Short mmCIF file of C-alpha atoms in Angstrom, two decimals:
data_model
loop_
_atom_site.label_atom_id
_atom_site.label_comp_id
_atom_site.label_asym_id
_atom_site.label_seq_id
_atom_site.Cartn_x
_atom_site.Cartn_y
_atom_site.Cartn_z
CA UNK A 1 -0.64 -2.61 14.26
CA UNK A 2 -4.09 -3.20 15.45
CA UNK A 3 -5.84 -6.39 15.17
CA UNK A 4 -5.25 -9.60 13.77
CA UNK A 5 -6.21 -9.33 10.03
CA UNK A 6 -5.02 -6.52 7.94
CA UNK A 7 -5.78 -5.58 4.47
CA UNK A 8 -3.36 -3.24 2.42
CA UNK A 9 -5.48 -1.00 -0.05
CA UNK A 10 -2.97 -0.27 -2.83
CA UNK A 11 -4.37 1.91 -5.72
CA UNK A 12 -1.91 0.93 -8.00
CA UNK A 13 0.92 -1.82 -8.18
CA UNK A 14 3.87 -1.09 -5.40
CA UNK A 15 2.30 1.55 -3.52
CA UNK A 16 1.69 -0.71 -0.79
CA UNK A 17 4.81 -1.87 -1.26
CA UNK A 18 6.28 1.92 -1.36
CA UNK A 19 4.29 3.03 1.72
CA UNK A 20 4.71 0.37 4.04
CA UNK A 21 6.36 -2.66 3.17
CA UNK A 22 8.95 -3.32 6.18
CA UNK A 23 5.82 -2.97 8.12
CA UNK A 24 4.07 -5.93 5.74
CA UNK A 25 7.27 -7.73 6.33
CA UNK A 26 6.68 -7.85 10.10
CA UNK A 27 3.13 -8.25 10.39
CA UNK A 28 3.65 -11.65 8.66
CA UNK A 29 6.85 -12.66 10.90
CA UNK A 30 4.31 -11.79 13.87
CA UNK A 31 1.46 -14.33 12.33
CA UNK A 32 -0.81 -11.91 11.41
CA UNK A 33 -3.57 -12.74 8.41
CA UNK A 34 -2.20 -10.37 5.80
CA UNK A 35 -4.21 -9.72 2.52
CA UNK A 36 -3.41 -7.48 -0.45
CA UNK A 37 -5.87 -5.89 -3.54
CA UNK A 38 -4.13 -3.66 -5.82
CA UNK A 39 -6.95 -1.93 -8.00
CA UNK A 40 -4.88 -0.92 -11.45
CA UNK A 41 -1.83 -2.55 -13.27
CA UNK A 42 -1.40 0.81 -15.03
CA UNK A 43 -1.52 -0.78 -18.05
CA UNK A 44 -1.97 2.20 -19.91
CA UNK A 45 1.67 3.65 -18.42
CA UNK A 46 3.87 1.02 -19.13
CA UNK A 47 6.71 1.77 -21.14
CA UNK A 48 7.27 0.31 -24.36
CA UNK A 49 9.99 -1.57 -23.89
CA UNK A 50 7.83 -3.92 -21.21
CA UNK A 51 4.36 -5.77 -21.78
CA UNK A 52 1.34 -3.80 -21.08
CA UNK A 53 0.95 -6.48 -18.00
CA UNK A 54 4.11 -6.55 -16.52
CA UNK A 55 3.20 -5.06 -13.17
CA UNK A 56 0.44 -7.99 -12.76
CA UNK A 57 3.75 -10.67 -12.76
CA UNK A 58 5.99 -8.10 -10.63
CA UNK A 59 2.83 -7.27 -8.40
CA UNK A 60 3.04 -11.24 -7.28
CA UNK A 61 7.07 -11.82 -7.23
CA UNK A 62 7.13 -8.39 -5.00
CA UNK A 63 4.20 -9.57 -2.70
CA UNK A 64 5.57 -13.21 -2.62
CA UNK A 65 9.07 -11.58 -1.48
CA UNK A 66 7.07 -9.96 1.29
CA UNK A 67 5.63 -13.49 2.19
CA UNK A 68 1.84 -12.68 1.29
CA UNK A 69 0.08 -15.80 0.51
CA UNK A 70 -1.18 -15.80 -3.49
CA UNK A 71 -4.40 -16.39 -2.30
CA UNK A 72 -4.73 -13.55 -0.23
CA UNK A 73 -3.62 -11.50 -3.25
CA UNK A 74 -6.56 -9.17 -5.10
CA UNK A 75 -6.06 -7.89 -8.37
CA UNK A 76 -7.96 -5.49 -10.03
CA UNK A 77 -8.08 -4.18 -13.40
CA UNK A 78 -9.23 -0.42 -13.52
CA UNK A 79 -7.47 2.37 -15.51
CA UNK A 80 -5.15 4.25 -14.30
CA UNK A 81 -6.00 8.01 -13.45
CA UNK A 82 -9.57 6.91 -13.93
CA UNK A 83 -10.65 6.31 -10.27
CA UNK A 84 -12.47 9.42 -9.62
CA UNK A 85 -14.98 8.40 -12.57
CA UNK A 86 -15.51 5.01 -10.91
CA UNK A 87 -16.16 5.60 -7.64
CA UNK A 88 -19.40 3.47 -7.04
CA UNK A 89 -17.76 0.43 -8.57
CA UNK A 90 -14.41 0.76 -6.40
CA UNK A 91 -16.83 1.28 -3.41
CA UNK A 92 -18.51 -1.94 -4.37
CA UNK A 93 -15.54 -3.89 -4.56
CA UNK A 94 -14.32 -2.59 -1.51
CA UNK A 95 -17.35 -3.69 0.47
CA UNK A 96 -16.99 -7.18 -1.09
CA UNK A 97 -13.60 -7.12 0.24
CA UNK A 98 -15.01 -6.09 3.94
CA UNK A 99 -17.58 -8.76 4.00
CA UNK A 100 -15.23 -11.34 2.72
CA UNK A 101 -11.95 -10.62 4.99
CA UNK A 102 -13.49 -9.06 7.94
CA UNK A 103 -10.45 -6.95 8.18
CA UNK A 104 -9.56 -5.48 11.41
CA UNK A 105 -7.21 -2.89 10.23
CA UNK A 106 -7.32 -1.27 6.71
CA UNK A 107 -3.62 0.22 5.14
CA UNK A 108 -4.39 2.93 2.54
CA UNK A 109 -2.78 6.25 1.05
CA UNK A 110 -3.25 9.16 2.58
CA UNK A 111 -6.62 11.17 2.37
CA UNK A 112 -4.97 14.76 1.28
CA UNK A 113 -2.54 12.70 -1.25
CA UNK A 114 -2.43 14.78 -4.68
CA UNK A 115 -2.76 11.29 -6.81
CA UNK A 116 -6.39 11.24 -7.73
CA UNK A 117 -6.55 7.75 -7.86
CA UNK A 118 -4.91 7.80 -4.38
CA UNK A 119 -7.11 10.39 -2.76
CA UNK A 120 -10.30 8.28 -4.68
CA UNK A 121 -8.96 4.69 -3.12
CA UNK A 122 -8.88 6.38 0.58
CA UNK A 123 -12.21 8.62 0.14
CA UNK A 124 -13.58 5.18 -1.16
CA UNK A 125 -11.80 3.11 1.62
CA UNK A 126 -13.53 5.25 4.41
CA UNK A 127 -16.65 4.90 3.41
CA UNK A 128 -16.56 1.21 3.13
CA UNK A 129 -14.37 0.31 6.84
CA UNK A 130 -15.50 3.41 8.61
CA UNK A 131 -16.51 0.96 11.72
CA UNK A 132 -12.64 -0.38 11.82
CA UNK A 133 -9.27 1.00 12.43
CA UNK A 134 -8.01 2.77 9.26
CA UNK A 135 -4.26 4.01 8.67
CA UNK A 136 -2.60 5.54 5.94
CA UNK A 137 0.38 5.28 4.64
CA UNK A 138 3.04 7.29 3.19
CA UNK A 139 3.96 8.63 -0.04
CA UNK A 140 5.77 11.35 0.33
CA UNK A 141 6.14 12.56 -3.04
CA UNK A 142 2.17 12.91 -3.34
CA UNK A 143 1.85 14.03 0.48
CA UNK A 144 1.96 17.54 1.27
CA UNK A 145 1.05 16.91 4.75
CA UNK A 146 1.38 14.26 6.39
CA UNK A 147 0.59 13.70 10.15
CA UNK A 148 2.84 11.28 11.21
CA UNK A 149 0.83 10.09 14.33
CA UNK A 150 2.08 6.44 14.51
CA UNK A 151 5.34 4.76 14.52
CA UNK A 152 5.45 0.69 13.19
CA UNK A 153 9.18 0.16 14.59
CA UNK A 154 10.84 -2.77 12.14
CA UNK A 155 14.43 -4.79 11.67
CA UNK A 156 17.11 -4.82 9.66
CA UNK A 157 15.30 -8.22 8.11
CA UNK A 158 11.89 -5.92 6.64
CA UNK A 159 13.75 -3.58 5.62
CA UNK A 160 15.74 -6.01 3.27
CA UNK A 161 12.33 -7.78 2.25
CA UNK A 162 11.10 -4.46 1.16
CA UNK A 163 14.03 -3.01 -1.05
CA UNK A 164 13.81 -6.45 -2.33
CA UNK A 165 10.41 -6.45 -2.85
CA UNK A 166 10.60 -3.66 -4.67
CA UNK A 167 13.40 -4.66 -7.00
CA UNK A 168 10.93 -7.08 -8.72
CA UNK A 169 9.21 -3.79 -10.31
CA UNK A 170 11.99 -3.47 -12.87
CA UNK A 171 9.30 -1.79 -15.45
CA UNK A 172 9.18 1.16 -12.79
CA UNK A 173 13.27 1.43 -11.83
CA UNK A 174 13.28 4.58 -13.74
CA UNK A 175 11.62 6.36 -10.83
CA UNK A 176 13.72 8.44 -8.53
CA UNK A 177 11.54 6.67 -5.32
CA UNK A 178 12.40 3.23 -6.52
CA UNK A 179 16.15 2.42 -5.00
CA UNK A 180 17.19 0.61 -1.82
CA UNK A 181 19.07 4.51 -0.85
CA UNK A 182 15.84 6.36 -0.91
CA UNK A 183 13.67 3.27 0.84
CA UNK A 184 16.54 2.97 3.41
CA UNK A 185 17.06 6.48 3.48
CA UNK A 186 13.33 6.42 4.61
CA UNK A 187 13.30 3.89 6.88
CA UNK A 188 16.09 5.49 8.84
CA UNK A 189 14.63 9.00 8.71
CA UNK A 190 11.62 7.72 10.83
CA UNK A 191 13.66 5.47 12.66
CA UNK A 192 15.43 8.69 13.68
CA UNK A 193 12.31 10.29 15.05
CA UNK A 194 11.24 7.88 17.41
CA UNK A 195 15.37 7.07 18.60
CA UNK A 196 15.00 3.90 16.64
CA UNK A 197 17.17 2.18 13.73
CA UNK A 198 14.09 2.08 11.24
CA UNK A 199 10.79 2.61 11.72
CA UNK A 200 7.76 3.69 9.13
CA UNK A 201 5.21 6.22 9.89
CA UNK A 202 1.43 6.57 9.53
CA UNK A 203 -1.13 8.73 9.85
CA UNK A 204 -4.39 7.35 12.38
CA UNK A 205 -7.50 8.01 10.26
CA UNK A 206 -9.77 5.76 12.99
CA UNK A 207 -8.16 3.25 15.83
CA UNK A 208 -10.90 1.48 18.02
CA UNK A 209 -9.65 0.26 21.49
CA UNK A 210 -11.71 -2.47 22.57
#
């Protein structure tokens, strides 16, 4: 991955996590300044059974698993499926983010993904870092297309750190995506592609060779 600092753009809690979290695992193993701003707790989908703010206590145990820092954690608190009618606001916090972090790289969903919150975050994302690299991640149960353009090659060792990262979301287990056979199954698929063991793929929305 390009660069030195990286921030991961996650609309909602664990879609970082979902899209690319072996590759979060090593960027930090490789020293790299890894931050992390998750813009809804989806308060408004919890189940019943939970607290409406679960995903703001799993959101830090699954980030802490992954070894990012608390204070390079970002939490937002917009509504879910709401995005699109709060465009100039996410845009504003974005730019905050830019001028505070200095990212090199930026980690978002994928432009053409059918979530509108997720296609909102990236539209939103590209305006704001459009002068440094951008990739996008995938979620390939909102992804129709996907170009799979770049190749993050990981161990054995991220790909444990992200199933278990992803086991501290027990408020979202009920989702078919959300099991260590589908993230490994995954992992291995791309892996496969590139005659590797595991590997996770992105698309290259802007990459800037100095």
């Amino acid at each position: 991955m390009v660069g030195d600092t990286i921030l991961l753009l996650s609309p909602h809690t664990d879609d970082a996590e979902l899209g690319c979290g072996a590759t979060i695992s090593k960027l930090i193993r490789q020293g790299k300044k890894v931050y992390y701003a998750a813009f809804s707790a989806c308060e408004q989908s919890v189940l019943p059974e939970f607290p409406k703010d679960i995903l703001i206590h799993e959101v830090k145990a699954a980030t802490g698993q992954l070894g990012i820092l608390p204070e390079n954690l970002f939490l937002y608190r917009y509504e879910v499926r709401t995005f699109n009618y709060r465009r100039q606001e996410i845009l504003d916090d974005l730019i905050q983010l830019r001028e505070k972090i200095k990212p090199d790289t930026i980690l978002m969903p994928c432009l053409h993904d059918i979530h509108q919150d997720h296609k909102t975050m990236a539209e939103e994302a590209l305006r704001a870092f459009k002068f440094g690299n951008i990739f996008s991640y995938e979620l390939p149960w909102n992804n129709l297309n996907f170009n799979t353009a770049a190749f993050e090659v990981v161990e054995e060792e991220d790909a444990l750190r992200k199933v278990k990262a992803l086991d501290q979301y027990k408020s979202q287990a009920h989702r078919s995506y959300a099991n260590e056979e589908f993230l490994r199954s995954q992992l291995r698929m791309r892996g496969v592609q590139i005659s590797r063991r595991y590997a996770e793929a992105f698309e290259v929305v802007r990459m800037i060779s100095e």
